[in-house]
CSV table of C-alpha atoms in Angstrom, one decimal:
chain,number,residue,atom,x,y,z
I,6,UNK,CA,24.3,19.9,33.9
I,7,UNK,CA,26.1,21.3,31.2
I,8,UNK,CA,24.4,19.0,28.5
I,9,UNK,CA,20.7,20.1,29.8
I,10,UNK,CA,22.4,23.9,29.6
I,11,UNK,CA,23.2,23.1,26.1
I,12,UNK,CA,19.6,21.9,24.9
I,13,UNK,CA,18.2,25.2,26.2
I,14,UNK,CA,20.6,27.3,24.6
I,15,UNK,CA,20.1,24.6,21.4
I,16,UNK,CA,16.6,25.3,21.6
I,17,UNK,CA,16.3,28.5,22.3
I,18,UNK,CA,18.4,29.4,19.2
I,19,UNK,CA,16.4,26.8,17.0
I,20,UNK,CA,13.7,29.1,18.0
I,21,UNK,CA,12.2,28.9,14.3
I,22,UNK,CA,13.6,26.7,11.5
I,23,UNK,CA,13.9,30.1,9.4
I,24,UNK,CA,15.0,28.4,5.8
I,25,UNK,CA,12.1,25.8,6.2
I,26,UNK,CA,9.6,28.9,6.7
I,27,UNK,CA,11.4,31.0,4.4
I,28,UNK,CA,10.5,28.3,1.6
I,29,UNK,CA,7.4,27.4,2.8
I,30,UNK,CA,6.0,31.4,1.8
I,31,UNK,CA,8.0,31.9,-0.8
I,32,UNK,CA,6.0,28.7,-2.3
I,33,UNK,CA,3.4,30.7,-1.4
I,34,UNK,CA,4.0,33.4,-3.2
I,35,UNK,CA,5.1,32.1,-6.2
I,36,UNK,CA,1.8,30.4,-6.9
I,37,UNK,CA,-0.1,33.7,-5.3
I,38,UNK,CA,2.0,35.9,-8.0
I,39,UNK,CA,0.9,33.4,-10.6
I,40,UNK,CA,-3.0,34.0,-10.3
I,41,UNK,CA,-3.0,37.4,-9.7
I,42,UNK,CA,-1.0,38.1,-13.0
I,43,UNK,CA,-4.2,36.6,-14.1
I,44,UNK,CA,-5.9,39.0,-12.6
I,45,UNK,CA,-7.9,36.4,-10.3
I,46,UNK,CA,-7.7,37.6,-6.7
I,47,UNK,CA,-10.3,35.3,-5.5
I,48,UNK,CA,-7.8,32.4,-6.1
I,49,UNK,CA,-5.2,34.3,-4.4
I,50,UNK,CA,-7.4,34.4,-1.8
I,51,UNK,CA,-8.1,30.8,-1.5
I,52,UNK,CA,-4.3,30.1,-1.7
I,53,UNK,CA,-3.6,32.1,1.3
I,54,UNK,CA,-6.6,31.0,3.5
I,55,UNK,CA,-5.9,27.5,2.6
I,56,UNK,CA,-2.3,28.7,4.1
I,57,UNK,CA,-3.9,29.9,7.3
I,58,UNK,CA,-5.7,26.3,7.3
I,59,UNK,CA,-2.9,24.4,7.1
I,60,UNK,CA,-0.8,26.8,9.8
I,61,UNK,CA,-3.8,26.1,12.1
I,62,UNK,CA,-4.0,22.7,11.9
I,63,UNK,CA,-0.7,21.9,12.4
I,64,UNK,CA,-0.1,24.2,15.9
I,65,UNK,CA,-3.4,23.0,17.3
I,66,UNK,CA,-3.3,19.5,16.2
I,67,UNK,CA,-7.0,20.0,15.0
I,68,UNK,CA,-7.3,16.3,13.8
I,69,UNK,CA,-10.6,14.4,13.2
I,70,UNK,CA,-8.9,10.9,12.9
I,71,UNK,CA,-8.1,11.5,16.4
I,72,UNK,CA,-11.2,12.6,17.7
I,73,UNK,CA,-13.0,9.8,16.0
I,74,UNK,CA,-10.5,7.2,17.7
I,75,UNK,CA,-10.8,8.5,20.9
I,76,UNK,CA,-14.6,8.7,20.9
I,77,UNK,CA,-14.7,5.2,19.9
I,78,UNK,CA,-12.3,3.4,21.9
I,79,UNK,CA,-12.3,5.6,25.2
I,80,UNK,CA,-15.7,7.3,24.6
I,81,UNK,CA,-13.5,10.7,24.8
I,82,UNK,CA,-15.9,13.0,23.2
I,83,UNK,CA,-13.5,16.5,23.2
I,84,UNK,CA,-12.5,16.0,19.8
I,85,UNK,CA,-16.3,15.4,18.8
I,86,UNK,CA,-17.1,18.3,20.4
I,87,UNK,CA,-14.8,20.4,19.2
I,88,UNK,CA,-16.0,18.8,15.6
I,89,UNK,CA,-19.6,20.3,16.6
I,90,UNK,CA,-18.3,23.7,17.3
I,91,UNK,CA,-16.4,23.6,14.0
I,92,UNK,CA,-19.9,22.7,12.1
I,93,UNK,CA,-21.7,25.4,13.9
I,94,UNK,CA,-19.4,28.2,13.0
I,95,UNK,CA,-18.8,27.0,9.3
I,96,UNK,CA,-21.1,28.4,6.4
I,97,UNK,CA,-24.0,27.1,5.0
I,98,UNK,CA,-25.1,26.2,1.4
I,99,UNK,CA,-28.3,27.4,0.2
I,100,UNK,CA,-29.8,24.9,-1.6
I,101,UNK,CA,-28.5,23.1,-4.5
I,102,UNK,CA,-31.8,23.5,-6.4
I,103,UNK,CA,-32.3,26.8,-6.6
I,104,UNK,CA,-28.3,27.4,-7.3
I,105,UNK,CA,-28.9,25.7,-10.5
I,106,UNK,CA,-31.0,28.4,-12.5
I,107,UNK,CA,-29.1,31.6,-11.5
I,108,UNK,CA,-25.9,29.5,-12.0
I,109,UNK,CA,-26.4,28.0,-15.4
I,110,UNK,CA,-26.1,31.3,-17.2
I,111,UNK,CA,-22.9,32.0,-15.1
I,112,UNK,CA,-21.7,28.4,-16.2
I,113,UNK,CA,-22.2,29.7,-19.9
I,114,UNK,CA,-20.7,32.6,-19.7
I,115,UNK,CA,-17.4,31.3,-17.5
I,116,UNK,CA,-17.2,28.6,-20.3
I,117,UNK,CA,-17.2,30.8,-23.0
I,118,UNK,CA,-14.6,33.3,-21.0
I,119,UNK,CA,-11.5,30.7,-21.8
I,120,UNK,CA,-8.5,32.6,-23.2
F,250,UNK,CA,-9.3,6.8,7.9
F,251,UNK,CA,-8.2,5.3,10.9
F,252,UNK,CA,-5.9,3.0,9.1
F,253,UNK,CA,-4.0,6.0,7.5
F,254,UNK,CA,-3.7,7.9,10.4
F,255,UNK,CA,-5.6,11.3,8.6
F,256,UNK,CA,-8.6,12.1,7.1
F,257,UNK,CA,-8.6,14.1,3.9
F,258,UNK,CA,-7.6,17.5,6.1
F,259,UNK,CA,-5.4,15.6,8.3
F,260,UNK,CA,-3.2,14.0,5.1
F,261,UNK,CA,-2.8,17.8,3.8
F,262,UNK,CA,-1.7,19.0,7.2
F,263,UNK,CA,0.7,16.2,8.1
F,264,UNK,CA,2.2,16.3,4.0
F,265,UNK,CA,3.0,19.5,4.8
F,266,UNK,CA,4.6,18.7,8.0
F,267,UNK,CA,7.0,16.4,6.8
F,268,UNK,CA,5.3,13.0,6.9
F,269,UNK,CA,6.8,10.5,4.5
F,270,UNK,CA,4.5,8.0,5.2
F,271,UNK,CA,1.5,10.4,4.4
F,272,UNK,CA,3.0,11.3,1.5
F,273,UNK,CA,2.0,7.5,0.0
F,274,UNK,CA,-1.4,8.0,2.2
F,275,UNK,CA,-2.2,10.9,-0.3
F,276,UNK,CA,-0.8,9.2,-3.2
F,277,UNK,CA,-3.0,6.3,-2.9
F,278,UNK,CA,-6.2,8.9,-2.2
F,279,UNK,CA,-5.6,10.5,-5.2
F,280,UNK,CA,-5.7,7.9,-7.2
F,281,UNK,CA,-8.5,6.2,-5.6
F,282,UNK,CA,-10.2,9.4,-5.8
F,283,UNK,CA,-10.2,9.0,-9.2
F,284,UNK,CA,-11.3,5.3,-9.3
F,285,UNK,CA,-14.0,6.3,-7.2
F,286,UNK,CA,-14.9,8.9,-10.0
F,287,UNK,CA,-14.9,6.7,-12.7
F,288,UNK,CA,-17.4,4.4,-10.7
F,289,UNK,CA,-19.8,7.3,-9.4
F,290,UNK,CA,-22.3,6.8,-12.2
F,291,UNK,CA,-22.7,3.3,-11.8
F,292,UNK,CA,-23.3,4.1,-8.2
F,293,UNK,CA,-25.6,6.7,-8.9
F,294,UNK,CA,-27.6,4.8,-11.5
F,295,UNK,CA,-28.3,2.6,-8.2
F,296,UNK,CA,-31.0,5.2,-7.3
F,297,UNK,CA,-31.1,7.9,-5.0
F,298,UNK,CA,-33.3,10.7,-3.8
F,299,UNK,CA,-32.6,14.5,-4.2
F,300,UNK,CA,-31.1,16.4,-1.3
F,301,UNK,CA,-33.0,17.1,1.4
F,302,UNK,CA,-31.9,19.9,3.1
F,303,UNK,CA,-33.7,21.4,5.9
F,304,UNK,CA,-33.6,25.1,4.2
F,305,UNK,CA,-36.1,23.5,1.7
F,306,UNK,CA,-38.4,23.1,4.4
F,307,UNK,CA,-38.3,25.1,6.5
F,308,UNK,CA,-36.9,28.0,5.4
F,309,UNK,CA,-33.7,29.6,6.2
F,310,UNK,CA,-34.1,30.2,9.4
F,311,UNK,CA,-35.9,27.5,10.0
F,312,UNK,CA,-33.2,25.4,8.4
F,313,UNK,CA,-30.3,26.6,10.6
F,314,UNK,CA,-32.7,26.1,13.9
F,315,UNK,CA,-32.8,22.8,12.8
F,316,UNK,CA,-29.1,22.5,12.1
F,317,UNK,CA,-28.2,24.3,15.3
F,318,UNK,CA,-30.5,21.8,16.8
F,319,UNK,CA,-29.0,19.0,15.5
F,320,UNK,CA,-25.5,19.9,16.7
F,321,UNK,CA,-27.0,19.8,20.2
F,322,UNK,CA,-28.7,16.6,20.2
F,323,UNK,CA,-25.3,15.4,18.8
F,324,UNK,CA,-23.4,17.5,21.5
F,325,UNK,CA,-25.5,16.1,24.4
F,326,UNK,CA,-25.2,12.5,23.2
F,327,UNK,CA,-21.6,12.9,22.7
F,328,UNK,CA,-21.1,13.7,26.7
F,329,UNK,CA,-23.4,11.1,27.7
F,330,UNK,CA,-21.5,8.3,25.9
F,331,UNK,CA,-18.5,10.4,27.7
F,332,UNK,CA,-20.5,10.2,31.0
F,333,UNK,CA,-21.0,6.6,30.7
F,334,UNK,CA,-17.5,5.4,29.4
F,335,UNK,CA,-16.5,8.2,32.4
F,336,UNK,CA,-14.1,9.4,30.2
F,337,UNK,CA,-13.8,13.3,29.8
F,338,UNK,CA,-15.6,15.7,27.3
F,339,UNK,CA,-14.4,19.0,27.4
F,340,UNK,CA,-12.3,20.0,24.9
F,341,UNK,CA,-8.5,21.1,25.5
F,342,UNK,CA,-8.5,25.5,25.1
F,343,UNK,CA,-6.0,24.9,22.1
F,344,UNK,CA,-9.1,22.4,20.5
F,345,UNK,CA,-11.3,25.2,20.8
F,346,UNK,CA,-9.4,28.0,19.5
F,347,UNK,CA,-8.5,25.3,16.1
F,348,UNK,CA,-12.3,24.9,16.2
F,349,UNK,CA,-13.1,28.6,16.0
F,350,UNK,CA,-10.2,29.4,13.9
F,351,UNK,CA,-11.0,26.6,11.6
F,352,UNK,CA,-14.5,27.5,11.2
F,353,UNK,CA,-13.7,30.9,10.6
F,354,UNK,CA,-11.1,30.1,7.9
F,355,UNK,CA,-14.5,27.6,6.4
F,356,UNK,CA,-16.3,31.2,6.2
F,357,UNK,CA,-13.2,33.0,4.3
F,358,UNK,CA,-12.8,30.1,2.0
F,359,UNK,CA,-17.0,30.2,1.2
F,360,UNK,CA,-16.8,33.8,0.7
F,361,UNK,CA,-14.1,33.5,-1.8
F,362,UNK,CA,-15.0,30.2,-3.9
F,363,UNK,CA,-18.7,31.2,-3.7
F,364,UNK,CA,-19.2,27.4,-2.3
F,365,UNK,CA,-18.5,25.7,1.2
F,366,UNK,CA,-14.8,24.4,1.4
F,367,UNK,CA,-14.5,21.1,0.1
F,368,UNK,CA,-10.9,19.1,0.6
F,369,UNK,CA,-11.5,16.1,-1.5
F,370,UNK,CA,-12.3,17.2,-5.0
F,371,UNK,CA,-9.1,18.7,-5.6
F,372,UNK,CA,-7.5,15.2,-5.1
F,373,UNK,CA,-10.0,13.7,-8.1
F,374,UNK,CA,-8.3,16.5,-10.1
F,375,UNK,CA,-4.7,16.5,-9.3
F,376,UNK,CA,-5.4,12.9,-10.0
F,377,UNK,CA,-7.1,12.8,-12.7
F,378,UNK,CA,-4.8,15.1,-14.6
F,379,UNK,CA,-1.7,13.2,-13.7
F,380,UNK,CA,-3.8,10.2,-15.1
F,381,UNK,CA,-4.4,12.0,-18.6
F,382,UNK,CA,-0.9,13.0,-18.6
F,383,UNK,CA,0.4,9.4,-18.1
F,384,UNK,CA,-1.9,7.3,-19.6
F,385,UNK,CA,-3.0,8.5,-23.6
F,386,UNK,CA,-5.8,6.3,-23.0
F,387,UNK,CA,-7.6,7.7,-19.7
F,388,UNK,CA,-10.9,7.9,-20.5
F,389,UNK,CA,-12.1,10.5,-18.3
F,390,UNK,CA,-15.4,8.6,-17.3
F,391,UNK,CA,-19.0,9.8,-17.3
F,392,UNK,CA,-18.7,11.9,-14.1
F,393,UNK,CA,-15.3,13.7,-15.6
F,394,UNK,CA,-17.1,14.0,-18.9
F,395,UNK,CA,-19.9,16.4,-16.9
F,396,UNK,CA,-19.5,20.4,-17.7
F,397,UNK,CA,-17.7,21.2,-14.3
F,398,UNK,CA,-15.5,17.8,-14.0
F,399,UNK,CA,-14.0,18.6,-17.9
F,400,UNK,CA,-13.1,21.8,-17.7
F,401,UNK,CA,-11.7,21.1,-14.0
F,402,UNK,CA,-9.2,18.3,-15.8
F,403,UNK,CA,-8.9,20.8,-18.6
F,404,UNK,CA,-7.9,23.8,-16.7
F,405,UNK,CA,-5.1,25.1,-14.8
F,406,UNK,CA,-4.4,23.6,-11.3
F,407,UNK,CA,-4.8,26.5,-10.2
F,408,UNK,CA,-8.3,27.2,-11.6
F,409,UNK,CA,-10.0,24.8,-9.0
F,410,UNK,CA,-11.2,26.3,-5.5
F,411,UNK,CA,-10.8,22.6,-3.7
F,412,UNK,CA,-7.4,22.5,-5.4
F,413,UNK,CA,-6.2,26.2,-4.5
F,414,UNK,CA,-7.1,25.4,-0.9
F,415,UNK,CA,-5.5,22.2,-0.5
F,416,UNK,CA,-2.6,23.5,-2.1
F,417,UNK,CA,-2.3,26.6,0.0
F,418,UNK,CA,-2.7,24.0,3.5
F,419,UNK,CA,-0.1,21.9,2.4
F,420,UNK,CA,2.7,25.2,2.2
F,421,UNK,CA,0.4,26.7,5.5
F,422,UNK,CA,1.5,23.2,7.2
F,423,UNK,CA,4.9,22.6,5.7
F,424,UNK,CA,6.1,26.8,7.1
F,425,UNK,CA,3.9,26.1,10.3
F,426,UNK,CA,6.5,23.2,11.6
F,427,UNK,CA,9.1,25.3,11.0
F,428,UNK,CA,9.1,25.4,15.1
F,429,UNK,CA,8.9,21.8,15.5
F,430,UNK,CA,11.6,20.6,12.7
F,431,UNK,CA,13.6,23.5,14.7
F,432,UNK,CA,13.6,21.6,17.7
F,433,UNK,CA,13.9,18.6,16.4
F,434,UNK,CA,16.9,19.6,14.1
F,435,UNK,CA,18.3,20.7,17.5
F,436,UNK,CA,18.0,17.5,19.4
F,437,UNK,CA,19.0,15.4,16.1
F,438,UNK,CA,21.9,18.1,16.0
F,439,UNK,CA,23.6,16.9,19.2
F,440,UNK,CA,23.6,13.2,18.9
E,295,UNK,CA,-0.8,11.7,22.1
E,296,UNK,CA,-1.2,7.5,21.9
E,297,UNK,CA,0.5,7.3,18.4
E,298,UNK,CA,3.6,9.8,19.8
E,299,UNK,CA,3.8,7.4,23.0
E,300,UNK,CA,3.5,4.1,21.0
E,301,UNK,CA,6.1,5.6,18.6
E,302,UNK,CA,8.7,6.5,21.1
E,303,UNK,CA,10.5,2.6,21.4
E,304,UNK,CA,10.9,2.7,18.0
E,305,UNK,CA,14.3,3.8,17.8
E,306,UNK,CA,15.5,-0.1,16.1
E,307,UNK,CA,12.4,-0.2,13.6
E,308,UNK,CA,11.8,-4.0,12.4
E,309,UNK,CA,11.5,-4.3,8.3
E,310,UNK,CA,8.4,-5.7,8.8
E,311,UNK,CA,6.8,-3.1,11.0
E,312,UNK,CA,7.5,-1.0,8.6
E,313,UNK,CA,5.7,-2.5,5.5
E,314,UNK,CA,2.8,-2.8,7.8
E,315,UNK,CA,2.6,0.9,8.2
E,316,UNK,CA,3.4,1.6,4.7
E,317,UNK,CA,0.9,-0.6,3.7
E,318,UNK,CA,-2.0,0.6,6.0
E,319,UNK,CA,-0.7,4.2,5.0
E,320,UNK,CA,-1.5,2.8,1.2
E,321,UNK,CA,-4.8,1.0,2.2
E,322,UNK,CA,-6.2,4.0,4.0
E,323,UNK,CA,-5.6,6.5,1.5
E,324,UNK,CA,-7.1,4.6,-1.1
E,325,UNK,CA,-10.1,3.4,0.5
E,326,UNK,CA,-10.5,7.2,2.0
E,327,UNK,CA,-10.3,8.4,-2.0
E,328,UNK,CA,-12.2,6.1,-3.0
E,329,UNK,CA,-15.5,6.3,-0.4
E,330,UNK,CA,-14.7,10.5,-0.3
E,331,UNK,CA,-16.0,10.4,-4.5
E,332,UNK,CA,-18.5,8.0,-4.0
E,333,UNK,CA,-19.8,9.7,-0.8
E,334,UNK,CA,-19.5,13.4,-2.1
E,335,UNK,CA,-16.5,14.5,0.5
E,336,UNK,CA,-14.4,13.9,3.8
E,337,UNK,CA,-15.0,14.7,7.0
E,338,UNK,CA,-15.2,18.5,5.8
E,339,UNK,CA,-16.8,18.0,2.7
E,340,UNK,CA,-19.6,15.7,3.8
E,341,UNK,CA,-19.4,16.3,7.5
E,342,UNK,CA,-19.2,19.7,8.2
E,343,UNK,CA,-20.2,20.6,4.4
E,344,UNK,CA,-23.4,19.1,4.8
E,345,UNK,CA,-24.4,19.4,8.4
E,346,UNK,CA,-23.8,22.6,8.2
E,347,UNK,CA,-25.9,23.3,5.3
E,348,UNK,CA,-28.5,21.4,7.0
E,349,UNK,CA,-28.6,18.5,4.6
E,350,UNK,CA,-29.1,15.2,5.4
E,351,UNK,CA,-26.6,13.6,3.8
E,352,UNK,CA,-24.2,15.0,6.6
E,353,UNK,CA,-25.1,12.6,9.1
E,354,UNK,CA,-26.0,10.1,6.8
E,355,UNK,CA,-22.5,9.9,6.1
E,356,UNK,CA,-21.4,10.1,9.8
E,357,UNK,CA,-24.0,7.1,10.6
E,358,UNK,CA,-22.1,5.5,7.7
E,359,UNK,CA,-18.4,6.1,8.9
E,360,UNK,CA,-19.0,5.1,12.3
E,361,UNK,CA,-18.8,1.6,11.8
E,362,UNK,CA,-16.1,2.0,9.4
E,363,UNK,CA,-14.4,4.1,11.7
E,364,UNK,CA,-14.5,1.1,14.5
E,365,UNK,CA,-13.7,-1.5,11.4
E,366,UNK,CA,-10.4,0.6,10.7
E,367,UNK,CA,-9.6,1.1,14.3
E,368,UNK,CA,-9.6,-2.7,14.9
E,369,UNK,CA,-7.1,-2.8,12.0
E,370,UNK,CA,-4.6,-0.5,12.6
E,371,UNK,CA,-1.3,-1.3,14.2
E,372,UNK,CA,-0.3,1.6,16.4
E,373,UNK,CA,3.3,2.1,14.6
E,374,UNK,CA,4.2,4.9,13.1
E,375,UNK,CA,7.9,5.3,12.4
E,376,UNK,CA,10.3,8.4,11.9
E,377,UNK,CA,11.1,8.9,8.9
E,378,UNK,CA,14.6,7.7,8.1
E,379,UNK,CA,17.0,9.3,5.5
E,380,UNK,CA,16.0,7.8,2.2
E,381,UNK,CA,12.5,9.1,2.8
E,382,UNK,CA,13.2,12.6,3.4
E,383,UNK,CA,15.5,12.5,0.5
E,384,UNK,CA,12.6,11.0,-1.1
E,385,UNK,CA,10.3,13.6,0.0
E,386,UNK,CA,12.3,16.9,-0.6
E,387,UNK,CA,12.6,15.1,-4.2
E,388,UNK,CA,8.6,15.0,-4.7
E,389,UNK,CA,7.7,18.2,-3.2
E,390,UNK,CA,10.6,20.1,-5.5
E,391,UNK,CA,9.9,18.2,-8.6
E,392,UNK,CA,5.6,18.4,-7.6
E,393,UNK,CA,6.2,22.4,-7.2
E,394,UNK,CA,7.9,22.7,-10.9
E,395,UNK,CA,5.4,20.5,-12.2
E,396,UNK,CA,2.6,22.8,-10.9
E,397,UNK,CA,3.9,25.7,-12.1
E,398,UNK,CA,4.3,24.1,-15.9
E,399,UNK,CA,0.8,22.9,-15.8
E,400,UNK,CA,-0.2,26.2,-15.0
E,401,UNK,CA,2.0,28.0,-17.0
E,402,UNK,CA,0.3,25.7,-20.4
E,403,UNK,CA,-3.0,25.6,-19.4
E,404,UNK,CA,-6.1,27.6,-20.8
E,405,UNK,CA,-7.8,29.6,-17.6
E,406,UNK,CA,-11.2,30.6,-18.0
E,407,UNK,CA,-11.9,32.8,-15.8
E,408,UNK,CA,-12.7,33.2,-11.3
E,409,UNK,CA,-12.0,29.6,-9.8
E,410,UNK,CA,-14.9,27.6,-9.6
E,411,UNK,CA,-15.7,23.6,-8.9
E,412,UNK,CA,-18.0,21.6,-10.8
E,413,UNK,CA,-20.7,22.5,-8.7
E,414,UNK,CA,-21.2,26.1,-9.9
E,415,UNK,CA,-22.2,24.8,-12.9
E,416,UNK,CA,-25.7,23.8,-13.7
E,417,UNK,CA,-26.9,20.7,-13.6
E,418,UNK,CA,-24.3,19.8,-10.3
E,419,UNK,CA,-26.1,18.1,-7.3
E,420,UNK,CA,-22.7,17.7,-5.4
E,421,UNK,CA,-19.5,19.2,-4.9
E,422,UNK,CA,-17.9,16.9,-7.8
E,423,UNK,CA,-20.8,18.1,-10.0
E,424,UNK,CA,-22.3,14.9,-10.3
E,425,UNK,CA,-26.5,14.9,-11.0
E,426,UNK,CA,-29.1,15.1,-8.9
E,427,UNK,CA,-31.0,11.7,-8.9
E,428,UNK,CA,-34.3,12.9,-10.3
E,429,UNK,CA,-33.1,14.8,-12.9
E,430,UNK,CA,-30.9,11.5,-13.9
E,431,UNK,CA,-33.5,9.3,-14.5
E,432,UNK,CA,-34.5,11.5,-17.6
């Protein structure tokens, strides 16, 4: 009894691993800090969604691999489902034609922007 | 992908959580990522046609009925395989709320890079700059040669959208186990 | 959920269980690299990338990993081992010295500008920038 009463009290103190997330942003915000002394926000951006992406994935076990396998070999089609959903929410590209006129002055002008 | 255990999103997330063994998954898709690179051109030279991408046809609107349309043929013939395998189909509420989450995240990441969210590219240039750094030789191929590809191997790491993302999911992965290595720090604790 | 409940006996790993996973882990990552260039992206890349842009190429490529999908599945031994000491010494190593390394590329490297990938810039018919076919065979 008293070894079950330790593992709850074990785990209910090892509620977070606090060093582990305590690196884990401060990683974080080194590289954010870096880009915006840059003055490029949109990177900073993309640093901390792709943190949000990762955080997400991990607590809901998102995983395509899985959802592949178990369509396959059980004909469990959650995962693929939830795949769907996914596709349906996500953004869409335009075209890649037409990009390539309004973007080829852009292109020039990014190239010839380098410090 | 089934042989590694992770697909390019799933090696990110499972890096970050501590993985050893997907540490040499990622290893090896970087650098075939850049093999694959190098041989793109001779692949493309194969032939090919253009895109073809429903918007062209159809219109915008047209072109995300058709997506939308898609998904649901795709949907229904995912639950009839499930029906017939009588296996189940609905997904798990924490599977939906990823989904949704997810795709939201796929929105952010388009609004900021200008360009849907891509995973794999910043492995061709992580790769491809470690290869330039330890071989004076690497030539950078046709396809790294290209405007974007050069200044991508050029540039800072942290110039690259695909890059920036993957780099941010690896740290959003390694702080989000910081529950799980808790408890597992716990039970490892009292052995 | 299989691969946690196939993992759980594994508390006296065999070396050569091991090396299979390790080299599986290798094999996959490089075929996965490999096929992810030639085939313009992963399963968010080219997947959801395309299918939700409403390009073909999305399902092409799922009609196309299907069978590789089954292929793979076929090959893969279920192991998948805790990582022992060594490799998390081994791992804190990479991610410390990766980090540093990072930072000094940054640190000595020209930036021009908003971040962009190849396929901002003209010419790109893919996310790696590579040319559109037509415009190739000029």
């Amino acid at each position: 009894m008293s070894s079950v009463a330790e593992s709850l009290v074990a785990r209910a103190r090892a509620r977070l691993d606090w060093p582990f997330l305590i690196a884990s942003v401060l990683a974080l915000a080194v590289l954010v800090a870096l880009v915006l002394v840059d003055g490029q926000p949109a990177a900073a951006a993309l640093l901390a969604f792709g943190f949000a992406l990762g955080a997400v994935f991990l607590k809901t076990e998102f995983s395509f691999t899985a959802s592949w396998r178990r369509l396959i070999v059980r004909g469990q089609a959650d995962g693929f489902l939830g795949g769907l959903l996914l596709i349906a929410i996500a953004p869409r590209r335009r075209s890649f034609q037409s990009r390539r006129s309004s973007l080829a002055s852009a292109g020039r002008s990014l190239r010839s922007g380098r410090r | 992908m089934q042989l590694a255990n992770g697909c390019g999103s799933g090696t990110l997330y499972t890096v970050g959580g501590g993985s050893g063994r997907m540490l040499i998954t990622l290893a090896f898709f970087i650098a075939g990522s850049v093999i694959g690179s190098l041989q793109l051109p001779a692949f493309l030279r194969l032939g090919g046609i253009d895109p073809v991408l429903a918007s062209n046809y159809l219109g915008p609107w047209g072109g995300l009925a058709a997506t939308w349309l898609s998904l649901g043929l795709a949907a229904l013939a995912g639950v009839a395989i499930a029906k017939r395998r009588a296996a189940s189909f609905a997904p798990s509420r924490r599977m939906v709320l990823g989904a949704i989450l997810i795709g939201l995240l796929s929105i952010a990441v388009f609004a900021a890079g200008h360009h849907p969210w891509s995973v794999t590219f910043g492995f061709t240039v992580w790769g491809a700059k470690i290869a330039s750094l330890l071989g004076r030789g690497f030539v950078p191929g046709r396809i790294l040669a290209m405007g974007g590809p050069k200044r991508a191997l050029g540039d800072s790491i942290l110039s690259d959208t695909s890059s920036l993302t993957d780099l941010g999911m690896i740290l959003g992965a390694h702080g989000g186990d910081c529950r799980q290595r808790a408890v597992r720090r716990a039970i490892r604790g009292r052995r | 959920m299989a691969a946690t409940a196939a993992s759980a006996p594994f508390a006296a790993q065999s070396v050569a269980a091991a090396e299979i996973a390790l080299a599986a882990a290798a094999l996959g990552g490089l075929l996965m690299g490999w096929g992810a260039r030639l085939g313009f992206g992963c399963n968010i890349g080219a997947f959801v990338g395309g299918v939700a842009s409403g390009s073909l190429h999305g399902w092409v490529w799922f009609a196309a990993a299907l069978p590789g999908c089954m292929i793979g599945i076929k090959l893969r031994r279920c192991s998948d081992f805790r990582a022992s000491r060594p490799m998390r010494t081994v791992y804190a190593i990479v991610f410390v010295v990766a980090f540093a390394a990072l930072i000094a590329q940054h640190l000595t490297s020209p930036s021009s500008g908003r971040p962009v990938s190849p396929e901002d810039f003209a010419g790109a018919c893919a996310p790696c920038g590579a040319p559109c076919p037509s415009v190739q065979k000029k």
